[in-house]
Short mmCIF file of N, CA and C in Angstrom, two decimals:
data_model
loop_
_atom_site.label_atom_id
_atom_site.label_comp_id
_atom_site.label_asym_id
_atom_site.label_seq_id
_atom_site.Cartn_x
_atom_site.Cartn_y
_atom_site.Cartn_z
N MET A 2 -1.63 2.61 -14.88
CA MET A 2 -2.26 1.70 -13.96
C MET A 2 -3.21 2.50 -13.07
N ASN A 3 -4.41 1.99 -12.91
CA ASN A 3 -5.43 2.63 -12.08
C ASN A 3 -5.72 1.78 -10.87
N VAL A 4 -5.55 2.37 -9.68
CA VAL A 4 -5.80 1.67 -8.43
C VAL A 4 -6.91 2.43 -7.69
N ALA A 5 -7.90 1.72 -7.18
CA ALA A 5 -8.97 2.32 -6.38
C ALA A 5 -8.98 1.62 -5.03
N ILE A 6 -8.87 2.42 -3.97
CA ILE A 6 -8.81 1.87 -2.61
C ILE A 6 -9.92 2.49 -1.76
N SER A 7 -10.64 1.61 -1.05
CA SER A 7 -11.61 2.05 -0.05
C SER A 7 -11.51 1.07 1.12
N GLU A 8 -12.29 1.30 2.14
CA GLU A 8 -12.26 0.42 3.32
C GLU A 8 -12.64 -1.02 2.96
N SER A 9 -13.47 -1.21 1.96
CA SER A 9 -13.96 -2.56 1.66
C SER A 9 -13.51 -3.10 0.31
N SER A 10 -12.74 -2.31 -0.45
CA SER A 10 -12.39 -2.73 -1.80
C SER A 10 -11.00 -2.23 -2.19
N ILE A 11 -10.29 -3.08 -2.92
CA ILE A 11 -9.05 -2.69 -3.57
C ILE A 11 -9.14 -3.21 -5.00
N ARG A 12 -9.13 -2.27 -5.95
CA ARG A 12 -9.27 -2.64 -7.36
C ARG A 12 -8.05 -2.11 -8.13
N ILE A 13 -7.52 -2.95 -9.01
CA ILE A 13 -6.46 -2.53 -9.91
C ILE A 13 -6.95 -2.78 -11.32
N ASN A 14 -6.98 -1.71 -12.10
CA ASN A 14 -7.49 -1.77 -13.48
C ASN A 14 -8.84 -2.49 -13.54
N GLY A 15 -9.69 -2.22 -12.55
CA GLY A 15 -11.04 -2.77 -12.51
C GLY A 15 -11.18 -4.14 -11.89
N VAL A 16 -10.07 -4.81 -11.54
CA VAL A 16 -10.12 -6.15 -10.95
C VAL A 16 -10.11 -6.03 -9.43
N GLU A 17 -11.12 -6.60 -8.79
CA GLU A 17 -11.22 -6.59 -7.33
C GLU A 17 -10.21 -7.57 -6.72
N LEU A 18 -9.33 -7.05 -5.85
CA LEU A 18 -8.34 -7.90 -5.19
C LEU A 18 -8.85 -8.47 -3.87
N ARG A 19 -9.79 -7.80 -3.23
CA ARG A 19 -10.29 -8.29 -1.94
C ARG A 19 -11.37 -9.34 -2.17
N SER A 20 -10.96 -10.42 -2.81
CA SER A 20 -11.87 -11.52 -3.08
C SER A 20 -11.35 -12.80 -2.43
N GLY A 21 -10.39 -12.64 -1.51
CA GLY A 21 -9.84 -13.78 -0.78
C GLY A 21 -10.73 -14.17 0.37
N PRO A 22 -10.21 -14.97 1.31
CA PRO A 22 -11.02 -15.45 2.44
C PRO A 22 -11.56 -14.31 3.30
N GLN A 23 -12.68 -14.56 3.94
CA GLN A 23 -13.33 -13.58 4.81
C GLN A 23 -12.52 -13.40 6.08
N GLY A 24 -12.31 -12.14 6.48
CA GLY A 24 -11.65 -11.82 7.74
C GLY A 24 -12.62 -11.09 8.65
N ALA A 25 -12.14 -10.65 9.79
CA ALA A 25 -12.99 -9.98 10.77
C ALA A 25 -13.62 -8.71 10.20
N SER A 26 -12.88 -7.95 9.40
CA SER A 26 -13.41 -6.69 8.88
C SER A 26 -13.55 -6.70 7.36
N GLY A 27 -13.78 -7.85 6.79
CA GLY A 27 -13.96 -7.93 5.34
C GLY A 27 -13.10 -9.02 4.75
N ARG A 28 -12.93 -8.97 3.46
CA ARG A 28 -12.19 -10.00 2.76
C ARG A 28 -10.71 -9.65 2.67
N TYR A 29 -9.90 -10.70 2.68
CA TYR A 29 -8.46 -10.55 2.47
C TYR A 29 -8.19 -10.42 0.97
N ILE A 30 -6.96 -10.11 0.62
CA ILE A 30 -6.56 -9.98 -0.77
C ILE A 30 -6.31 -11.37 -1.35
N SER A 31 -6.78 -11.58 -2.55
CA SER A 31 -6.57 -12.83 -3.26
C SER A 31 -5.30 -12.71 -4.11
N LEU A 32 -4.34 -13.61 -3.88
CA LEU A 32 -3.12 -13.63 -4.69
C LEU A 32 -3.47 -13.93 -6.14
N GLY A 33 -4.44 -14.80 -6.36
CA GLY A 33 -4.87 -15.12 -7.72
C GLY A 33 -5.40 -13.90 -8.46
N ALA A 34 -6.19 -13.09 -7.77
CA ALA A 34 -6.71 -11.87 -8.40
C ALA A 34 -5.58 -10.89 -8.69
N ALA A 35 -4.61 -10.78 -7.77
CA ALA A 35 -3.47 -9.90 -7.99
C ALA A 35 -2.66 -10.36 -9.20
N LYS A 36 -2.44 -11.67 -9.31
CA LYS A 36 -1.70 -12.21 -10.45
C LYS A 36 -2.46 -12.01 -11.76
N LYS A 37 -3.79 -12.07 -11.68
CA LYS A 37 -4.61 -11.89 -12.88
C LYS A 37 -4.37 -10.52 -13.50
N VAL A 38 -4.26 -9.51 -12.68
CA VAL A 38 -4.10 -8.15 -13.20
C VAL A 38 -2.64 -7.71 -13.31
N LEU A 39 -1.77 -8.24 -12.44
CA LEU A 39 -0.38 -7.79 -12.40
C LEU A 39 0.62 -8.79 -12.98
N GLY A 40 0.19 -10.03 -13.18
CA GLY A 40 1.09 -11.08 -13.62
C GLY A 40 1.81 -11.70 -12.41
N GLN A 41 2.80 -12.52 -12.68
CA GLN A 41 3.57 -13.14 -11.60
C GLN A 41 4.37 -12.06 -10.87
N PRO A 42 4.50 -12.17 -9.54
CA PRO A 42 5.34 -11.20 -8.82
C PRO A 42 6.77 -11.23 -9.36
N GLN A 43 7.40 -10.08 -9.42
CA GLN A 43 8.79 -10.02 -9.85
C GLN A 43 9.72 -10.52 -8.77
N ASP A 44 9.25 -10.50 -7.53
CA ASP A 44 10.07 -10.97 -6.42
C ASP A 44 9.14 -11.43 -5.30
N THR A 45 9.58 -12.46 -4.60
CA THR A 45 8.91 -12.92 -3.39
C THR A 45 10.00 -13.11 -2.36
N TYR A 46 9.82 -12.52 -1.19
CA TYR A 46 10.84 -12.63 -0.15
C TYR A 46 10.19 -12.54 1.22
N VAL A 47 10.95 -12.92 2.23
CA VAL A 47 10.48 -12.84 3.62
C VAL A 47 11.08 -11.58 4.23
N ALA A 48 10.23 -10.76 4.81
CA ALA A 48 10.66 -9.51 5.45
C ALA A 48 10.40 -9.59 6.95
N GLY A 49 11.25 -8.95 7.70
CA GLY A 49 11.05 -8.87 9.14
C GLY A 49 11.00 -10.23 9.79
N LEU A 50 9.96 -10.45 10.55
CA LEU A 50 9.83 -11.66 11.37
C LEU A 50 9.04 -12.77 10.70
N GLY A 51 9.00 -12.82 9.39
CA GLY A 51 8.34 -13.93 8.73
C GLY A 51 7.23 -13.56 7.78
N VAL A 52 7.00 -12.28 7.54
CA VAL A 52 5.98 -11.85 6.60
C VAL A 52 6.49 -12.08 5.18
N ARG A 53 5.74 -12.81 4.38
CA ARG A 53 6.12 -13.03 2.97
C ARG A 53 5.59 -11.86 2.16
N VAL A 54 6.47 -11.31 1.33
CA VAL A 54 6.12 -10.16 0.49
C VAL A 54 6.13 -10.59 -0.97
N TYR A 55 5.05 -10.25 -1.67
CA TYR A 55 4.96 -10.44 -3.12
C TYR A 55 5.12 -9.04 -3.72
N ALA A 56 6.15 -8.86 -4.55
CA ALA A 56 6.47 -7.53 -5.06
C ALA A 56 6.36 -7.48 -6.58
N TRP A 57 5.60 -6.52 -7.05
CA TRP A 57 5.51 -6.18 -8.47
C TRP A 57 6.16 -4.81 -8.58
N ARG A 58 7.48 -4.78 -8.66
CA ARG A 58 8.23 -3.53 -8.63
C ARG A 58 7.92 -2.62 -9.81
N ASP A 59 7.72 -3.20 -11.00
CA ASP A 59 7.40 -2.36 -12.16
C ASP A 59 6.11 -1.59 -11.96
N ALA A 60 5.23 -2.10 -11.11
CA ALA A 60 3.96 -1.44 -10.81
C ALA A 60 4.02 -0.68 -9.48
N GLY A 61 5.08 -0.87 -8.69
CA GLY A 61 5.17 -0.22 -7.38
C GLY A 61 4.17 -0.78 -6.39
N ILE A 62 3.84 -2.07 -6.52
CA ILE A 62 2.82 -2.69 -5.66
C ILE A 62 3.42 -3.88 -4.93
N HIS A 63 3.17 -3.92 -3.62
CA HIS A 63 3.61 -5.04 -2.78
C HIS A 63 2.42 -5.54 -2.00
N ALA A 64 2.35 -6.85 -1.81
CA ALA A 64 1.31 -7.48 -0.99
C ALA A 64 2.00 -8.34 0.06
N GLN A 65 1.46 -8.33 1.28
CA GLN A 65 2.10 -9.07 2.37
C GLN A 65 1.19 -10.16 2.91
N ARG A 66 1.79 -11.37 3.06
CA ARG A 66 1.08 -12.54 3.60
C ARG A 66 1.51 -12.74 5.04
N GLY A 67 0.52 -12.95 5.92
CA GLY A 67 0.79 -13.15 7.33
C GLY A 67 1.37 -14.52 7.64
N PHE A 68 2.01 -14.62 8.80
CA PHE A 68 2.63 -15.89 9.19
C PHE A 68 2.17 -16.38 10.56
N ARG A 69 1.32 -15.62 11.23
CA ARG A 69 0.83 -16.07 12.54
C ARG A 69 -0.54 -15.44 12.82
N GLY A 70 -1.18 -15.96 13.84
CA GLY A 70 -2.47 -15.42 14.26
C GLY A 70 -3.54 -15.55 13.20
N LEU A 71 -4.51 -14.65 13.25
CA LEU A 71 -5.63 -14.68 12.31
C LEU A 71 -5.21 -14.43 10.87
N ASP A 72 -4.07 -13.74 10.67
CA ASP A 72 -3.61 -13.42 9.32
C ASP A 72 -2.72 -14.51 8.71
N LYS A 73 -2.47 -15.59 9.45
CA LYS A 73 -1.58 -16.63 8.96
C LYS A 73 -2.08 -17.16 7.61
N GLY A 74 -1.18 -17.09 6.61
CA GLY A 74 -1.49 -17.61 5.28
C GLY A 74 -2.37 -16.72 4.43
N LYS A 75 -2.78 -15.56 4.95
CA LYS A 75 -3.67 -14.66 4.21
C LYS A 75 -2.92 -13.37 3.83
N ILE A 76 -3.24 -12.82 2.69
CA ILE A 76 -2.62 -11.56 2.28
C ILE A 76 -3.42 -10.44 2.94
N PHE A 77 -2.78 -9.79 3.91
CA PHE A 77 -3.47 -8.85 4.78
C PHE A 77 -3.15 -7.38 4.49
N LYS A 78 -2.16 -7.10 3.64
CA LYS A 78 -1.82 -5.70 3.39
C LYS A 78 -1.33 -5.50 1.96
N LEU A 79 -1.77 -4.39 1.38
CA LEU A 79 -1.30 -3.98 0.06
C LEU A 79 -0.62 -2.62 0.22
N GLN A 80 0.52 -2.46 -0.41
CA GLN A 80 1.23 -1.18 -0.42
C GLN A 80 1.35 -0.71 -1.87
N VAL A 81 1.07 0.57 -2.08
CA VAL A 81 1.25 1.20 -3.38
C VAL A 81 2.31 2.28 -3.17
N TRP A 82 3.43 2.12 -3.87
CA TRP A 82 4.59 3.01 -3.71
C TRP A 82 4.60 4.08 -4.80
N PHE A 83 4.77 5.34 -4.39
CA PHE A 83 4.89 6.46 -5.32
C PHE A 83 6.34 6.90 -5.49
N VAL A 84 7.21 6.44 -4.59
CA VAL A 84 8.63 6.77 -4.63
C VAL A 84 9.39 5.44 -4.57
N ASP A 85 10.36 5.26 -5.44
CA ASP A 85 11.17 4.04 -5.41
C ASP A 85 12.12 4.13 -4.22
N THR A 86 11.81 3.36 -3.19
CA THR A 86 12.57 3.39 -1.94
C THR A 86 13.46 2.16 -1.86
N TYR A 87 14.65 2.34 -1.32
CA TYR A 87 15.59 1.22 -1.15
C TYR A 87 15.63 0.83 0.32
N ASP A 88 15.41 -0.46 0.59
CA ASP A 88 15.49 -1.01 1.94
C ASP A 88 16.81 -1.76 2.06
N LYS A 89 17.76 -1.17 2.80
CA LYS A 89 19.09 -1.78 2.88
C LYS A 89 19.07 -3.09 3.65
N ASP A 90 18.15 -3.25 4.62
CA ASP A 90 18.07 -4.51 5.37
C ASP A 90 17.66 -5.67 4.47
N GLU A 91 16.76 -5.42 3.55
CA GLU A 91 16.28 -6.46 2.63
C GLU A 91 17.02 -6.44 1.30
N ASP A 92 17.81 -5.37 1.06
CA ASP A 92 18.49 -5.17 -0.22
C ASP A 92 17.49 -5.22 -1.37
N LYS A 93 16.39 -4.46 -1.20
CA LYS A 93 15.30 -4.46 -2.17
C LYS A 93 14.84 -3.04 -2.45
N HIS A 94 14.42 -2.80 -3.69
CA HIS A 94 13.76 -1.55 -4.08
C HIS A 94 12.26 -1.78 -4.09
N SER A 95 11.50 -0.74 -3.77
CA SER A 95 10.05 -0.85 -3.76
C SER A 95 9.45 -0.78 -5.16
N GLY A 96 10.11 -0.06 -6.06
CA GLY A 96 9.49 0.24 -7.34
C GLY A 96 8.60 1.45 -7.18
N LYS A 97 7.96 1.87 -8.26
CA LYS A 97 7.16 3.09 -8.23
C LYS A 97 5.95 2.94 -9.14
N LEU A 98 4.77 3.33 -8.65
CA LEU A 98 3.55 3.29 -9.44
C LEU A 98 3.63 4.28 -10.59
N ASN A 99 3.27 3.82 -11.76
CA ASN A 99 3.14 4.69 -12.92
C ASN A 99 1.64 4.74 -13.23
N GLY A 100 0.95 5.62 -12.56
CA GLY A 100 -0.50 5.71 -12.70
C GLY A 100 -1.07 6.56 -11.60
N HIS A 101 -2.27 6.20 -11.16
CA HIS A 101 -2.88 6.98 -10.08
C HIS A 101 -3.73 6.09 -9.19
N VAL A 102 -4.00 6.62 -7.99
CA VAL A 102 -4.84 5.94 -7.01
C VAL A 102 -6.05 6.82 -6.73
N GLN A 103 -7.24 6.22 -6.81
CA GLN A 103 -8.47 6.87 -6.37
C GLN A 103 -8.70 6.47 -4.93
N LEU A 104 -8.75 7.43 -4.05
CA LEU A 104 -8.92 7.18 -2.62
C LEU A 104 -9.93 8.17 -2.06
N ASP A 105 -11.09 7.68 -1.71
CA ASP A 105 -12.15 8.55 -1.18
C ASP A 105 -12.38 9.78 -2.05
N GLY A 106 -12.44 9.59 -3.35
CA GLY A 106 -12.71 10.70 -4.25
C GLY A 106 -11.49 11.52 -4.61
N LEU A 107 -10.36 11.22 -4.03
CA LEU A 107 -9.11 11.93 -4.34
C LEU A 107 -8.34 11.17 -5.40
N ASP A 108 -7.77 11.90 -6.33
CA ASP A 108 -6.93 11.30 -7.35
C ASP A 108 -5.48 11.59 -6.96
N ILE A 109 -4.72 10.55 -6.61
CA ILE A 109 -3.35 10.71 -6.14
C ILE A 109 -2.41 10.10 -7.16
N THR A 110 -1.40 10.88 -7.57
CA THR A 110 -0.40 10.44 -8.54
C THR A 110 0.98 10.58 -7.89
N PRO A 111 2.04 10.08 -8.56
CA PRO A 111 3.38 10.26 -8.01
C PRO A 111 3.78 11.73 -7.84
N ASP A 112 3.12 12.65 -8.52
CA ASP A 112 3.44 14.07 -8.41
C ASP A 112 2.61 14.80 -7.35
N THR A 113 1.63 14.13 -6.75
CA THR A 113 0.78 14.76 -5.75
C THR A 113 1.57 15.02 -4.48
N THR A 114 1.46 16.23 -3.96
CA THR A 114 2.08 16.55 -2.67
C THR A 114 1.05 16.38 -1.56
N PHE A 115 1.53 16.13 -0.36
CA PHE A 115 0.62 15.96 0.77
C PHE A 115 -0.17 17.24 1.02
N ASP A 116 0.52 18.39 0.98
CA ASP A 116 -0.17 19.65 1.24
C ASP A 116 -1.30 19.90 0.26
N SER A 117 -1.15 19.44 -0.98
CA SER A 117 -2.19 19.68 -1.99
C SER A 117 -3.48 18.91 -1.72
N ILE A 118 -3.41 17.84 -0.92
CA ILE A 118 -4.62 17.05 -0.63
C ILE A 118 -4.98 17.03 0.86
N ARG A 119 -4.19 17.70 1.68
CA ARG A 119 -4.39 17.66 3.13
C ARG A 119 -5.82 18.03 3.54
N SER A 120 -6.34 19.14 3.06
CA SER A 120 -7.68 19.56 3.47
C SER A 120 -8.74 18.57 3.00
N GLN A 121 -8.56 17.99 1.81
CA GLN A 121 -9.51 17.00 1.31
C GLN A 121 -9.45 15.72 2.16
N LEU A 122 -8.25 15.34 2.59
CA LEU A 122 -8.12 14.17 3.46
C LEU A 122 -8.84 14.41 4.79
N GLU A 123 -8.66 15.59 5.35
CA GLU A 123 -9.32 15.92 6.62
C GLU A 123 -10.84 15.90 6.45
N LYS A 124 -11.34 16.46 5.34
CA LYS A 124 -12.78 16.45 5.08
C LYS A 124 -13.32 15.03 4.92
N ALA A 125 -12.48 14.13 4.39
CA ALA A 125 -12.87 12.73 4.19
C ALA A 125 -12.74 11.90 5.47
N GLY A 126 -12.28 12.52 6.57
CA GLY A 126 -12.21 11.81 7.84
C GLY A 126 -10.86 11.21 8.18
N PHE A 127 -9.83 11.55 7.42
CA PHE A 127 -8.48 11.06 7.74
C PHE A 127 -7.91 11.86 8.90
N ALA A 128 -7.26 11.18 9.84
CA ALA A 128 -6.56 11.83 10.95
C ALA A 128 -5.12 12.06 10.51
N ILE A 129 -4.66 13.29 10.64
CA ILE A 129 -3.31 13.67 10.22
C ILE A 129 -2.37 13.62 11.42
N THR A 130 -1.21 12.99 11.24
CA THR A 130 -0.20 12.89 12.29
C THR A 130 1.13 13.36 11.74
N GLU A 131 1.84 14.18 12.51
CA GLU A 131 3.19 14.60 12.14
C GLU A 131 4.12 14.10 13.22
N ASP A 132 5.07 13.23 12.83
CA ASP A 132 5.97 12.61 13.78
C ASP A 132 7.36 12.47 13.17
N GLN A 133 8.33 13.12 13.73
CA GLN A 133 9.73 13.01 13.30
C GLN A 133 9.88 13.18 11.79
N ASN A 134 9.42 14.29 11.27
CA ASN A 134 9.55 14.66 9.86
C ASN A 134 8.74 13.81 8.90
N VAL A 135 7.89 12.93 9.39
CA VAL A 135 7.03 12.13 8.53
C VAL A 135 5.58 12.50 8.84
N ILE A 136 4.84 12.84 7.81
CA ILE A 136 3.41 13.12 7.96
C ILE A 136 2.65 11.91 7.47
N SER A 137 1.63 11.52 8.21
CA SER A 137 0.78 10.42 7.76
C SER A 137 -0.68 10.82 7.93
N ALA A 138 -1.53 10.16 7.18
CA ALA A 138 -2.97 10.35 7.26
C ALA A 138 -3.59 8.96 7.36
N LYS A 139 -4.45 8.77 8.36
CA LYS A 139 -5.03 7.45 8.59
C LYS A 139 -6.54 7.55 8.73
N LYS A 140 -7.19 6.60 8.08
CA LYS A 140 -8.64 6.45 8.21
C LYS A 140 -8.92 4.96 8.18
N GLY A 141 -9.42 4.41 9.28
CA GLY A 141 -9.67 2.98 9.35
C GLY A 141 -8.38 2.22 9.12
N GLU A 142 -8.36 1.36 8.11
CA GLU A 142 -7.20 0.53 7.81
C GLU A 142 -6.36 1.06 6.65
N ILE A 143 -6.58 2.32 6.28
CA ILE A 143 -5.83 2.92 5.17
C ILE A 143 -4.94 4.03 5.72
N THR A 144 -3.66 4.00 5.34
CA THR A 144 -2.71 5.02 5.80
C THR A 144 -1.90 5.52 4.61
N ILE A 145 -1.69 6.84 4.58
CA ILE A 145 -0.84 7.49 3.59
C ILE A 145 0.39 8.00 4.32
N PHE A 146 1.58 7.73 3.77
CA PHE A 146 2.83 8.18 4.38
C PHE A 146 3.56 9.12 3.43
N THR A 147 4.25 10.10 4.00
CA THR A 147 5.11 10.97 3.20
C THR A 147 6.55 10.53 3.33
N VAL A 148 7.38 11.02 2.41
CA VAL A 148 8.81 10.78 2.47
C VAL A 148 9.37 11.70 3.56
N GLU A 149 10.25 11.17 4.36
CA GLU A 149 10.84 11.95 5.46
C GLU A 149 11.41 13.27 4.93
N THR A 150 11.08 14.35 5.61
CA THR A 150 11.53 15.73 5.37
C THR A 150 11.07 16.32 4.04
N THR A 151 10.21 15.64 3.32
CA THR A 151 9.67 16.23 2.08
C THR A 151 8.16 16.22 2.18
N ASN A 152 7.53 16.79 1.20
CA ASN A 152 6.07 16.83 1.14
C ASN A 152 5.52 15.82 0.15
N LYS A 153 6.39 14.95 -0.39
CA LYS A 153 5.96 13.94 -1.36
C LYS A 153 5.30 12.76 -0.66
N ILE A 154 4.32 12.20 -1.31
CA ILE A 154 3.69 11.00 -0.79
C ILE A 154 4.56 9.81 -1.15
N GLU A 155 4.93 9.03 -0.15
CA GLU A 155 5.79 7.86 -0.39
C GLU A 155 4.97 6.64 -0.77
N ARG A 156 3.92 6.36 0.05
CA ARG A 156 3.15 5.14 -0.20
C ARG A 156 1.78 5.23 0.46
N ILE A 157 0.90 4.37 -0.01
CA ILE A 157 -0.41 4.16 0.62
C ILE A 157 -0.45 2.70 1.03
N GLU A 158 -0.88 2.44 2.27
CA GLU A 158 -1.05 1.07 2.76
C GLU A 158 -2.51 0.82 3.07
N ALA A 159 -3.00 -0.33 2.65
CA ALA A 159 -4.37 -0.75 2.93
C ALA A 159 -4.31 -2.11 3.61
N TRP A 160 -4.74 -2.18 4.86
CA TRP A 160 -4.77 -3.43 5.63
C TRP A 160 -6.14 -4.07 5.47
N CYS A 161 -6.17 -5.38 5.50
CA CYS A 161 -7.43 -6.11 5.32
C CYS A 161 -7.82 -6.91 6.56
N SER A 162 -7.00 -6.90 7.57
CA SER A 162 -7.29 -7.72 8.76
C SER A 162 -8.21 -7.03 9.73
#
């Protein structure tokens, strides 16, 4: 599976997902476009305070639909998981991407370590933060997170709001 993420575009296997309704900083994610490339979600559930999550665990991809404010009814965030994480509160696994993500010219796979791309992220304008054993890199609405106490990349999040 090939995922390409930028500030204005999210593509999976060449299909543009940011073809939904227009938001303040661009287009939201289209559930129809996601289904076109990924098929029906393997799971749909409500997380936290009312955010609906569409999960394609075999692909390690989750999309979140808002429930209030400007994001109400719109898919405002995509997560690409590189590590299969278990959420005990939701009793759900994230799944894991079997492929790679192109992000600002960087090719990120499940085997990529944060240290191996740190300097490239900084050159691309990502701000690096280290907080309580978790390293993250943020640029605009895109954030990369590491697994706590390791150097592995856990997930990439792209917000559309």
